[in-house]
Amino acid sequence: MEKTLKSLSRFSASLCAALIAVLVALASGNAYAGRSCTAAKLSPQAIERSLTLAQQTASALENTYEKDGTRVVLLARAGQDLTRYQQTWSHVAWAYRLPTGGWQVVHKLNDCGSDRSMLMRHGLGEFFLDDLWRHQAAWHTVPKAWEEALWSLLQNNTRVVAMHEPRYSMVSYAWGTRYQQSNQWAAETLALAAEPGMLSRQQAQGWLRLKDYKPAILEIRALTRLGGRATAANIAFDDHPNAQRFANQIETVTADSMLAWLERLAPGGQGRTGL
């Protein structure tokens, strides 16, 4: 069975209250989006900037809720520098408004640089409490026809894990099922919310194709692939078709491609915050 989702306190509008959650996270957190647990500790300045970004984002999402009732968005952060791959954002989560108020995220995280992953619930403060490449965030709404179903699914600990594959690769093939990376889980979970009768990841991917989702194609050369596979347990390329792999074309689900797809489906639903 899947691990029970870990529930953490949602981000508070008060910076002092948020600092308490930060101390807990620093003491017990052990999962990162494709990063090692031995990463350097954050400086007080980085913590302050992350919490400020979380406050800005919470305020902006609440304004969106008050304006049109939006209760779910795809939320992206810039945890790594991916500019060499023409990508702006590195990781997405589903952010949803709690029935009691405030916003929480559910997302898939790599377990300390291993080949395994887990799903976790975090407040916005902890979501941004990372060694961010840029202290900026982006989000996009989903089509209204799917929003209520997605909002309900994200709060259901049984259904939210239905599309989760624990075997992890940071560059998993967008149309494969051997591995699954964080953004891929988010896309396939939206498919499940839109079509609740789905029973497999293959069906979810078929729905994504039908809805014209287009993965990113990253140019990753052979030496880079060999180095990554040899030194990192959370990177694998053996699920990609040989023709694409040998042509250095790695087709994977990126945060940028998901945001662009949602903009095509629900134009004008984007937002940004940042320092």
Short mmCIF file of C-alpha atoms in Angstrom, two decimals:
data_model
loop_
_atom_site.label_atom_id
_atom_site.label_comp_id
_atom_site.label_asym_id
_atom_site.label_seq_id
_atom_site.Cartn_x
_atom_site.Cartn_y
_atom_site.Cartn_z
CA MET A 1 0.00 0.00 0.00
CA GLU A 2 1.00 3.59 -0.51
CA LYS A 3 2.42 5.45 2.44
CA THR A 4 -0.10 7.48 4.36
CA LEU A 5 0.01 11.08 3.24
CA LYS A 6 1.77 13.23 5.78
CA SER A 7 -0.34 16.19 6.78
CA LEU A 8 1.40 19.39 7.86
CA SER A 9 0.03 22.71 9.07
CA ARG A 10 -1.01 25.12 6.32
CA PHE A 11 0.84 28.36 5.81
CA SER A 12 -0.21 31.10 8.22
CA ALA A 13 -0.58 34.70 7.19
CA SER A 14 1.56 35.60 10.18
CA LEU A 15 5.31 35.37 9.61
CA CYS A 16 5.91 34.57 13.30
CA ALA A 17 3.54 31.62 13.19
CA ALA A 18 5.12 30.44 9.97
CA LEU A 19 8.56 30.40 11.56
CA ILE A 20 7.37 27.71 13.97
CA ALA A 21 6.45 25.49 11.02
CA VAL A 22 9.85 26.22 9.50
CA LEU A 23 11.67 24.92 12.57
CA VAL A 24 9.64 21.71 12.46
CA ALA A 25 10.33 21.29 8.74
CA LEU A 26 14.07 21.78 9.16
CA ALA A 27 14.13 19.22 11.93
CA SER A 28 12.06 16.49 10.28
CA GLY A 29 11.78 17.04 6.54
CA ASN A 30 13.34 14.29 4.43
CA ALA A 31 11.92 14.55 0.93
CA TYR A 32 12.80 16.86 -1.93
CA ALA A 33 11.80 17.25 -5.58
CA GLY A 34 14.73 15.34 -7.01
CA ARG A 35 17.29 16.67 -4.54
CA SER A 36 19.62 15.07 -2.02
CA CYS A 37 18.80 15.21 1.69
CA THR A 38 22.40 16.29 2.28
CA ALA A 39 21.74 19.67 0.62
CA ALA A 40 23.15 22.70 2.43
CA LYS A 41 20.97 24.24 5.12
CA LEU A 42 19.15 27.42 4.18
CA SER A 43 20.43 30.73 5.46
CA PRO A 44 18.15 32.95 7.56
CA GLN A 45 17.92 35.29 4.57
CA ALA A 46 16.79 32.46 2.28
CA ILE A 47 14.21 31.33 4.83
CA GLU A 48 12.85 34.87 5.11
CA ARG A 49 12.63 35.22 1.33
CA SER A 50 10.87 31.87 0.99
CA LEU A 51 8.31 32.76 3.64
CA THR A 52 7.73 36.17 2.08
CA LEU A 53 7.09 34.48 -1.26
CA ALA A 54 4.68 32.11 0.46
CA GLN A 55 2.83 35.04 2.02
CA GLN A 56 2.58 36.82 -1.31
CA THR A 57 1.30 33.68 -2.99
CA ALA A 58 -1.25 32.96 -0.26
CA SER A 59 -2.58 36.51 -0.54
CA ALA A 60 -2.77 36.34 -4.34
CA LEU A 61 -4.55 32.97 -4.30
CA GLU A 62 -7.02 34.22 -1.71
CA ASN A 63 -7.75 37.27 -3.87
CA THR A 64 -8.39 34.93 -6.80
CA TYR A 65 -10.77 32.88 -4.66
CA GLU A 66 -12.66 35.98 -3.56
CA LYS A 67 -12.86 37.21 -7.15
CA ASP A 68 -14.20 34.12 -8.92
CA GLY A 69 -14.33 31.24 -6.43
CA THR A 70 -11.17 29.47 -7.67
CA ARG A 71 -10.25 26.74 -5.20
CA VAL A 72 -7.57 24.79 -7.10
CA VAL A 73 -4.52 25.92 -9.08
CA LEU A 74 -1.43 24.29 -10.49
CA LEU A 75 1.39 25.97 -8.54
CA ALA A 76 4.98 26.09 -9.87
CA ARG A 77 8.25 27.00 -8.21
CA ALA A 78 11.74 27.61 -9.63
CA GLY A 79 13.86 25.27 -7.55
CA GLN A 80 16.59 24.67 -10.12
CA ASP A 81 18.22 26.51 -13.00
CA LEU A 82 16.82 24.82 -16.11
CA THR A 83 17.53 27.62 -18.56
CA ARG A 84 19.87 25.42 -20.60
CA TYR A 85 16.80 23.32 -21.39
CA GLN A 86 14.67 26.42 -22.11
CA GLN A 87 12.58 25.80 -18.99
CA THR A 88 11.57 28.43 -16.42
CA TRP A 89 9.93 26.36 -13.66
CA SER A 90 11.14 23.10 -12.12
CA HIS A 91 8.33 21.62 -10.03
CA VAL A 92 4.55 21.81 -9.71
CA ALA A 93 2.03 20.98 -7.02
CA TRP A 94 -1.72 21.14 -6.80
CA ALA A 95 -2.64 23.98 -4.43
CA TYR A 96 -6.17 23.91 -3.05
CA ARG A 97 -8.18 26.00 -0.63
CA LEU A 98 -9.11 24.21 2.54
CA PRO A 99 -12.80 24.18 3.53
CA THR A 100 -11.83 26.04 6.70
CA GLY A 101 -9.81 28.66 4.79
CA GLY A 102 -6.18 28.94 3.82
CA TRP A 103 -4.26 27.08 1.13
CA GLN A 104 -2.41 23.77 1.13
CA VAL A 105 -0.51 21.83 -1.52
CA VAL A 106 -0.26 18.16 -2.37
CA HIS A 107 2.68 17.07 -4.49
CA LYS A 108 5.02 14.23 -5.33
CA LEU A 109 8.55 14.35 -3.90
CA ASN A 110 11.64 12.30 -4.56
CA ASP A 111 12.89 10.53 -1.43
CA CYS A 112 16.38 11.93 -0.78
CA GLY A 113 17.84 11.41 -4.25
CA SER A 114 16.81 7.74 -4.35
CA ASP A 115 14.77 5.98 -7.03
CA ARG A 116 11.63 6.21 -4.87
CA SER A 117 9.03 8.89 -4.26
CA MET A 118 6.12 9.76 -2.02
CA LEU A 119 3.15 12.12 -1.94
CA MET A 120 3.00 14.80 0.72
CA ARG A 121 0.79 17.61 1.91
CA HIS A 122 2.48 20.88 2.81
CA GLY A 123 1.55 24.41 3.68
CA LEU A 124 2.67 27.10 1.27
CA GLY A 125 5.48 28.08 3.63
CA GLU A 126 7.10 24.67 3.48
CA PHE A 127 6.44 24.32 -0.26
CA PHE A 128 8.70 27.30 -0.89
CA LEU A 129 11.17 26.39 1.86
CA ASP A 130 13.78 25.08 -0.53
CA ASP A 131 17.06 26.22 -1.99
CA LEU A 132 15.19 28.07 -4.72
CA TRP A 133 16.90 29.20 -7.89
CA ARG A 134 14.54 32.18 -8.03
CA HIS A 135 12.09 33.36 -5.40
CA GLN A 136 9.20 33.44 -7.81
CA ALA A 137 6.03 31.42 -8.31
CA ALA A 138 3.55 30.87 -11.11
CA TRP A 139 0.15 29.25 -11.12
CA HIS A 140 -2.74 28.50 -13.42
CA THR A 141 -6.36 27.60 -12.90
CA VAL A 142 -7.95 24.50 -14.40
CA PRO A 143 -11.07 24.52 -16.59
CA LYS A 144 -14.13 25.08 -14.40
CA ALA A 145 -15.67 21.81 -15.60
CA TRP A 146 -12.92 19.88 -13.76
CA GLU A 147 -12.26 22.12 -10.77
CA GLU A 148 -14.81 20.76 -8.30
CA ALA A 149 -13.85 17.14 -8.99
CA LEU A 150 -10.15 17.92 -8.65
CA TRP A 151 -10.70 19.87 -5.43
CA SER A 152 -12.54 16.91 -3.90
CA LEU A 153 -10.00 14.36 -5.13
CA LEU A 154 -7.03 16.25 -3.66
CA GLN A 155 -8.52 16.02 -0.17
CA ASN A 156 -9.24 12.30 -0.44
CA ASN A 157 -6.22 10.30 0.77
CA THR A 158 -7.34 7.21 -1.12
CA ARG A 159 -8.05 8.77 -4.49
CA VAL A 160 -5.12 11.17 -4.52
CA VAL A 161 -2.64 8.27 -4.58
CA ALA A 162 -4.44 6.35 -7.34
CA MET A 163 -2.08 7.49 -10.11
CA HIS A 164 1.06 7.49 -7.99
CA GLU A 165 3.95 5.28 -9.12
CA PRO A 166 6.65 5.14 -6.40
CA ARG A 167 9.47 4.30 -8.86
CA TYR A 168 10.98 7.69 -9.65
CA SER A 169 13.05 9.17 -12.43
CA MET A 170 13.54 12.90 -12.79
CA VAL A 171 13.28 12.57 -16.58
CA SER A 172 10.67 9.80 -16.87
CA TYR A 173 9.17 9.27 -20.31
CA ALA A 174 5.94 11.26 -20.60
CA TRP A 175 4.04 8.34 -22.17
CA GLY A 176 5.60 5.54 -20.13
CA THR A 177 4.68 3.85 -16.86
CA ARG A 178 7.99 2.35 -15.65
CA TYR A 179 8.80 5.49 -13.65
CA GLN A 180 7.00 8.69 -12.75
CA GLN A 181 8.30 12.13 -11.87
CA SER A 182 6.57 14.84 -9.89
CA ASN A 183 5.02 16.84 -12.71
CA GLN A 184 3.85 13.66 -14.42
CA TRP A 185 1.89 12.63 -11.32
CA ALA A 186 0.17 16.04 -11.29
CA ALA A 187 -0.89 15.72 -14.94
CA GLU A 188 -2.17 12.17 -14.57
CA THR A 189 -4.06 13.07 -11.40
CA LEU A 190 -5.89 15.84 -13.24
CA ALA A 191 -6.91 13.25 -15.83
CA LEU A 192 -8.33 11.04 -13.07
CA ALA A 193 -10.32 13.93 -11.64
CA ALA A 194 -11.76 14.78 -15.04
CA GLU A 195 -12.60 11.12 -15.81
CA PRO A 196 -13.14 9.35 -12.44
CA GLY A 197 -13.62 5.92 -14.02
CA MET A 198 -9.99 5.60 -15.06
CA LEU A 199 -8.18 2.54 -13.75
CA SER A 200 -4.62 2.97 -15.00
CA ARG A 201 -1.90 5.43 -15.85
CA GLN A 202 -2.14 4.34 -19.49
CA GLN A 203 -5.74 5.54 -19.55
CA ALA A 204 -4.76 8.83 -17.94
CA GLN A 205 -2.05 9.35 -20.54
CA GLY A 206 -4.53 8.56 -23.30
CA TRP A 207 -6.81 11.27 -21.92
CA LEU A 208 -3.91 13.74 -21.84
CA ARG A 209 -3.17 13.02 -25.50
CA LEU A 210 -6.85 13.47 -26.33
CA LYS A 211 -6.82 16.85 -24.58
CA ASP A 212 -3.75 17.88 -26.63
CA TYR A 213 -1.22 17.93 -23.80
CA LYS A 214 2.26 18.28 -25.33
CA PRO A 215 5.27 17.26 -23.21
CA ALA A 216 8.56 19.09 -23.44
CA ILE A 217 11.34 17.58 -25.52
CA LEU A 218 14.69 18.23 -23.85
CA GLU A 219 17.98 17.86 -25.67
CA ILE A 220 20.13 15.73 -23.37
CA ARG A 221 23.24 14.31 -24.98
CA ALA A 222 24.66 10.84 -24.45
CA LEU A 223 27.54 11.86 -22.17
CA THR A 224 25.17 13.83 -19.95
CA ARG A 225 22.79 10.89 -19.83
CA LEU A 226 25.54 8.44 -18.95
CA GLY A 227 26.92 10.71 -16.25
CA GLY A 228 23.50 11.28 -14.72
CA ARG A 229 22.58 7.60 -14.73
CA ALA A 230 25.91 6.58 -13.24
CA THR A 231 25.92 9.09 -10.39
CA ALA A 232 22.24 9.60 -9.48
CA ALA A 233 19.70 6.95 -8.50
CA ASN A 234 16.82 9.27 -9.37
CA ILE A 235 17.75 9.60 -13.06
CA ALA A 236 16.99 6.90 -15.63
CA PHE A 237 16.57 6.94 -19.39
CA ASP A 238 15.76 3.30 -20.11
CA ASP A 239 12.02 3.98 -20.37
CA HIS A 240 12.45 6.30 -23.37
CA PRO A 241 12.06 4.91 -26.92
CA ASN A 242 15.44 4.07 -28.43
CA ALA A 243 14.93 6.27 -31.50
CA GLN A 244 14.29 9.35 -29.38
CA ARG A 245 16.96 8.56 -26.81
CA PHE A 246 19.68 8.01 -29.41
CA ALA A 247 18.66 11.29 -31.05
CA ASN A 248 19.14 13.05 -27.68
CA GLN A 249 15.42 13.89 -27.55
CA ILE A 250 14.04 13.28 -24.05
CA GLU A 251 10.27 13.69 -23.91
CA THR A 252 9.13 14.41 -20.38
CA VAL A 253 6.50 16.33 -18.41
CA THR A 254 7.76 19.75 -17.34
CA ALA A 255 6.19 22.48 -15.26
CA ASP A 256 6.41 24.86 -18.22
CA SER A 257 4.60 22.46 -20.55
CA MET A 258 1.79 21.97 -18.04
CA LEU A 259 1.32 25.70 -17.51
CA ALA A 260 1.27 26.27 -21.27
CA TRP A 261 -1.28 23.47 -21.72
CA LEU A 262 -3.60 24.90 -19.06
CA GLU A 263 -3.34 28.33 -20.69
CA ARG A 264 -4.58 26.78 -23.94
CA LEU A 265 -7.45 25.11 -22.10
CA ALA A 266 -8.39 28.01 -19.81
CA PRO A 267 -6.95 31.23 -21.28
CA GLY A 268 -6.22 34.03 -18.83
CA GLY A 269 -6.06 31.87 -15.74
CA GLN A 270 -2.41 32.48 -14.94
CA GLY A 271 -0.79 34.40 -12.11
CA ARG A 272 2.67 35.15 -10.70
CA THR A 273 4.32 36.35 -7.53
CA GLY A 274 7.95 36.97 -6.75
CA LEU A 275 10.67 38.98 -5.07
#
